[in-house]
PDB file of C-alpha atoms in Angstrom:
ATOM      1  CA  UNK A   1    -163.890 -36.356  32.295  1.00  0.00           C
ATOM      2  CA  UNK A   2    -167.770 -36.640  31.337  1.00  0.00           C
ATOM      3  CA  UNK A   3    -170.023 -36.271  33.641  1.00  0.00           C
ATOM      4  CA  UNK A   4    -172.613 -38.590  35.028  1.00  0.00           C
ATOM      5  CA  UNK A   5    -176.278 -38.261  34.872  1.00  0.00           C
ATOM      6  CA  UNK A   6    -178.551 -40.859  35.991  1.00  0.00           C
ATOM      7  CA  UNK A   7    -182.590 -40.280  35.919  1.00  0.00           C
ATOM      8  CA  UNK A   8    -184.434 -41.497  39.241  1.00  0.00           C
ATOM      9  CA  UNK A   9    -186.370 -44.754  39.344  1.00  0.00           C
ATOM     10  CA  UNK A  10    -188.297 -45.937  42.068  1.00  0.00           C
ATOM     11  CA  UNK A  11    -185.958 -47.979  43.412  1.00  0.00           C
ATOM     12  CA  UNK A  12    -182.348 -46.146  42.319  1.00  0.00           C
ATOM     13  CA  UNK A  13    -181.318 -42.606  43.053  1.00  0.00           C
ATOM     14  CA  UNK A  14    -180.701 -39.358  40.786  1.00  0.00           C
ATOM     15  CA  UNK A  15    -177.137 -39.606  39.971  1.00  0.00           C
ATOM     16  CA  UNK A  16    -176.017 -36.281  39.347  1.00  0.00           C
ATOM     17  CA  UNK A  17    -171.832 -36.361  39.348  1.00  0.00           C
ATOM     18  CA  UNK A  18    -170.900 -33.171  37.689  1.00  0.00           C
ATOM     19  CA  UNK A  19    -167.144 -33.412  37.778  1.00  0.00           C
ATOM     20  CA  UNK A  20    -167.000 -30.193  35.424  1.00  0.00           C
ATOM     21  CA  UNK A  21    -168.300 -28.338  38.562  1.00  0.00           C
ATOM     22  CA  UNK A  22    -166.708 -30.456  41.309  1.00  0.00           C
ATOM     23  CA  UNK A  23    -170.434 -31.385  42.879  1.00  0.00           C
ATOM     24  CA  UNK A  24    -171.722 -34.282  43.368  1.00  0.00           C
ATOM     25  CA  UNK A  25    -175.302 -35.509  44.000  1.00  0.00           C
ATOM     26  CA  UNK A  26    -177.571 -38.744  45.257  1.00  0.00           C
ATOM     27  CA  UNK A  27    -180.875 -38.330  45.515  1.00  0.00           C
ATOM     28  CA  UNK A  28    -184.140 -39.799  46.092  1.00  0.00           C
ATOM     29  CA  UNK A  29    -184.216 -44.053  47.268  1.00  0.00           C
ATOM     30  CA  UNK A  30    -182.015 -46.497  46.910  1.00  0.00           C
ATOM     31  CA  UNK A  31    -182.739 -50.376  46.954  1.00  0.00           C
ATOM     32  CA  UNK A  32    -181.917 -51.560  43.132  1.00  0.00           C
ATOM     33  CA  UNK A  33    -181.934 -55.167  42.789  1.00  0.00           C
ATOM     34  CA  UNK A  34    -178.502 -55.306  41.999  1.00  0.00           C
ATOM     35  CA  UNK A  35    -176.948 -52.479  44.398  1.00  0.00           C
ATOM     36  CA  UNK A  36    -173.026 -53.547  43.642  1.00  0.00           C
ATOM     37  CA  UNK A  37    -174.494 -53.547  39.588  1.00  0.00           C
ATOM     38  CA  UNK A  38    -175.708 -50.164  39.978  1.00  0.00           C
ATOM     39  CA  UNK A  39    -173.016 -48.583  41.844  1.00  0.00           C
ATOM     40  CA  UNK A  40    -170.088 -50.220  41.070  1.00  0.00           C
ATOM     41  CA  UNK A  41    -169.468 -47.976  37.609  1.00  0.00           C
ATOM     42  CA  UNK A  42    -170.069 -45.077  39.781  1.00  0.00           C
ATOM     43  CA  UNK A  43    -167.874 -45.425  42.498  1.00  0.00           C
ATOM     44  CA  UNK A  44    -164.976 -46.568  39.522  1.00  0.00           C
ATOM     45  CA  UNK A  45    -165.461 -43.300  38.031  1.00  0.00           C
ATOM     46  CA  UNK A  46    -165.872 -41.323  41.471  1.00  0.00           C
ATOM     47  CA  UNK A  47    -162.223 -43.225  41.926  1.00  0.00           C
ATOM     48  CA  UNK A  48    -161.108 -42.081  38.453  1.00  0.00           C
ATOM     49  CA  UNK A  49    -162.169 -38.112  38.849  1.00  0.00           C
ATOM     50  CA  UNK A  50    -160.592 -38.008  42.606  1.00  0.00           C
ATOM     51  CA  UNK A  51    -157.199 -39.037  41.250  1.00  0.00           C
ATOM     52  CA  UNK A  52    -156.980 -36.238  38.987  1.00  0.00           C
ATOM     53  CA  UNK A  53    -157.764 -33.598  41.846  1.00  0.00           C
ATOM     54  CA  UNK A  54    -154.922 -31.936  43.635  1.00  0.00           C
ATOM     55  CA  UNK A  55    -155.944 -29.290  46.393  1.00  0.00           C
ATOM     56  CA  UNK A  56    -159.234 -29.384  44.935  1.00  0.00           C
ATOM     57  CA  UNK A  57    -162.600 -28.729  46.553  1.00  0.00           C
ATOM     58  CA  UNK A  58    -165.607 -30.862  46.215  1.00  0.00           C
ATOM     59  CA  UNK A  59    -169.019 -30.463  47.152  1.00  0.00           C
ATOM     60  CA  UNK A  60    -171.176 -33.782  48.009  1.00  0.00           C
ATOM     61  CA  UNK A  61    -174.955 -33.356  48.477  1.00  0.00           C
ATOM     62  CA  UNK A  62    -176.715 -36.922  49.666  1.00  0.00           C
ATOM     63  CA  UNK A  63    -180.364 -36.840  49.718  1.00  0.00           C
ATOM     64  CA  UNK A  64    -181.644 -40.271  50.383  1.00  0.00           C
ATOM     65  CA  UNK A  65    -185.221 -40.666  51.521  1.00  0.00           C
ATOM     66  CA  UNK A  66    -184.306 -44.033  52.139  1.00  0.00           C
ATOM     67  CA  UNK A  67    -181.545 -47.554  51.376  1.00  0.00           C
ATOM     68  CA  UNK A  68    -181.535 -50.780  51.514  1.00  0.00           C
ATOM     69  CA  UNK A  69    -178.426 -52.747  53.342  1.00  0.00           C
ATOM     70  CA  UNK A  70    -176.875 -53.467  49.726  1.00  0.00           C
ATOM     71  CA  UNK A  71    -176.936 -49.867  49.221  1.00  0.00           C
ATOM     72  CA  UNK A  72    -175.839 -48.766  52.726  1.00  0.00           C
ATOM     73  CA  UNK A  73    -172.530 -50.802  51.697  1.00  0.00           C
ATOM     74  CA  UNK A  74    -171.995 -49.533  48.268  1.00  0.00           C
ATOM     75  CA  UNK A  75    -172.879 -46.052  50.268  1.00  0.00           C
ATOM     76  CA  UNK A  76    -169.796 -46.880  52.193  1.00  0.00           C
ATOM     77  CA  UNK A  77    -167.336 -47.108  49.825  1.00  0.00           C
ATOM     78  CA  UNK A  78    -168.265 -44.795  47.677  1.00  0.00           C
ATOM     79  CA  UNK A  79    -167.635 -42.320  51.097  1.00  0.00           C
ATOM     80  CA  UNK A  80    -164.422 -44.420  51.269  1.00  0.00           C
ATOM     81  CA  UNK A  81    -162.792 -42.999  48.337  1.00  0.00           C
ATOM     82  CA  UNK A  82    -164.144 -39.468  48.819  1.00  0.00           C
ATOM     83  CA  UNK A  83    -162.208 -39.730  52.470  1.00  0.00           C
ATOM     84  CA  UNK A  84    -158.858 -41.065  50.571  1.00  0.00           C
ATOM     85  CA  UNK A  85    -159.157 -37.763  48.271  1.00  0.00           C
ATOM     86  CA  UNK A  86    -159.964 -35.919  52.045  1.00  0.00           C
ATOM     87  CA  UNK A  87    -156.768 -37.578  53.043  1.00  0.00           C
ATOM     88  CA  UNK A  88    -154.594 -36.530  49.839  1.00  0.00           C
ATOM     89  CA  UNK A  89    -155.489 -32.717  50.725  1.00  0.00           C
ATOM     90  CA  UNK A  90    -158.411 -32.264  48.971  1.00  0.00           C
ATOM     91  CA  UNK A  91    -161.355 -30.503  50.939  1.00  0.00           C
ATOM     92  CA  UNK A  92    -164.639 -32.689  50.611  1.00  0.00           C
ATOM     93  CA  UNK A  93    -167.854 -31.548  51.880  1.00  0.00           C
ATOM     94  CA  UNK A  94    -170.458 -33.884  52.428  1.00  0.00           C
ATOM     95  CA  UNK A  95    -174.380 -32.193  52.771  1.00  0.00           C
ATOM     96  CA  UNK A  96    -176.085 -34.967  54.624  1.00  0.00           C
ATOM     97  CA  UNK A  97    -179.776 -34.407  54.096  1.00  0.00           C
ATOM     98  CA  UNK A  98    -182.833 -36.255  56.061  1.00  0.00           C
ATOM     99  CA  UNK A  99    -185.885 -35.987  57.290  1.00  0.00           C
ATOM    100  CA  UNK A 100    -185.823 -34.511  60.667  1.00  0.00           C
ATOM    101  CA  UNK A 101    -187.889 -37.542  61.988  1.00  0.00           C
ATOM    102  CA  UNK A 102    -185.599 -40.152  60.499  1.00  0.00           C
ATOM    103  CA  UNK A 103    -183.385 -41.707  63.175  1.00  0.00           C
ATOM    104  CA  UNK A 104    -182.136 -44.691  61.259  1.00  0.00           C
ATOM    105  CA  UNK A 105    -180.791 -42.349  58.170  1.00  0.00           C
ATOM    106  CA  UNK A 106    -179.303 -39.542  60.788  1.00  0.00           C
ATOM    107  CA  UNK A 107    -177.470 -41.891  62.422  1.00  0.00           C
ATOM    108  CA  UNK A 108    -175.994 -43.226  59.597  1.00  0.00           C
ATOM    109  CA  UNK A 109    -174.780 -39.974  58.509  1.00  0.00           C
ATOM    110  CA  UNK A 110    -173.261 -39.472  62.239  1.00  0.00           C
ATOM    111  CA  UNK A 111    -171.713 -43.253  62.147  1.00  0.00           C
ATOM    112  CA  UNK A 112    -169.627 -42.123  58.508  1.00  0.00           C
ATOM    113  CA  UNK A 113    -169.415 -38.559  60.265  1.00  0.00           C
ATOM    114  CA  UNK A 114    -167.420 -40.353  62.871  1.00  0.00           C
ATOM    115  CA  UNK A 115    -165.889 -43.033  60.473  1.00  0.00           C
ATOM    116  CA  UNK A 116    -164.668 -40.639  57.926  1.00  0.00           C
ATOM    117  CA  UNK A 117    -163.127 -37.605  59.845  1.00  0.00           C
ATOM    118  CA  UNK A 118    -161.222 -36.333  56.886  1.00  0.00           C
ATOM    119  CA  UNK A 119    -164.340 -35.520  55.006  1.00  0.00           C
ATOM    120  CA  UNK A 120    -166.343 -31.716  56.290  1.00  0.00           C
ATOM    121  CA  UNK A 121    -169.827 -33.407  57.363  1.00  0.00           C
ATOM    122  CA  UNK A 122    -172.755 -31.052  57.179  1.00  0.00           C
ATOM    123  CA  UNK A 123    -175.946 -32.279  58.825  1.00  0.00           C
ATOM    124  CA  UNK A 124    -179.442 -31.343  57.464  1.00  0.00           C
ATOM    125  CA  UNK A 125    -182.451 -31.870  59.111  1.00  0.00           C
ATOM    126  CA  UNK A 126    -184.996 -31.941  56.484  1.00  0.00           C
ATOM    127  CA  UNK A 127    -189.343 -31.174  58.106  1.00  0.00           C
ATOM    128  CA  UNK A 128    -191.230 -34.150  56.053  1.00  0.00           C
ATOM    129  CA  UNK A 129    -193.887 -32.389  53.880  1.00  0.00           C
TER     130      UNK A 129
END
């Protein structure tokens, strides 16, 4: 399966889905105009490249300095599917990263902590620089 590669833009994340390697990577900010646009050929192919894995390990690194509500739901169930490969005996590692001074993105990150026990949550605090 190719891997995905998507270049920042102001308003859209890094994309960096290297299936080859088993990591995957958001990072940067997230409000595109069209969130479900943007993510929904990601998420298909996250969907596609978890059904292949069988006792597989997987290491998710989320960096977002901030989202939008489109994106927090398109955030959601792109988690979704990671928990359903969590569930099938795969061992997913999500890297939460924020800034330390964040509340609203922490949070989040505890709410799908909570919502998604399947998945190993990692919290990082992040200073601001």
């Amino acid at each position: 399966m190719d891997n995905i590669y998507i270049a920042p833009t102001p308003s859209s994340p890094e994309v960096d889905f290297r299936f080859d390697t088993h990591t995957l990577s958001l990072r940067g900010e997230s409000y595109p105009e069209n969130a479900a646009a943007f993510y929904g050929q990601i998420i298909e192919r996250l969907k596609a490249y978890l059904d292949l894995l069988q006792d597989s390990k997987v290491e998710v690194n989320i960096a977002l300095a901030y989202f939008n509500s489109s994106s927090t739901k398109m955030l959601f169930n792109l988690i979704a599917a990671l928990d359903e490969a969590a569930e099938a005996g795969n061992h997913i590692a999500l890297n939460w990263f924020h800034d330390e001074e964040d509340d609203t993105i922490f949070e989040f990150g505890q709410e799908l902590c909570e919502d998604f026990p399947a998945i190993h949550f990692v919290n990082h605090p992040v200073r601001p620089a």
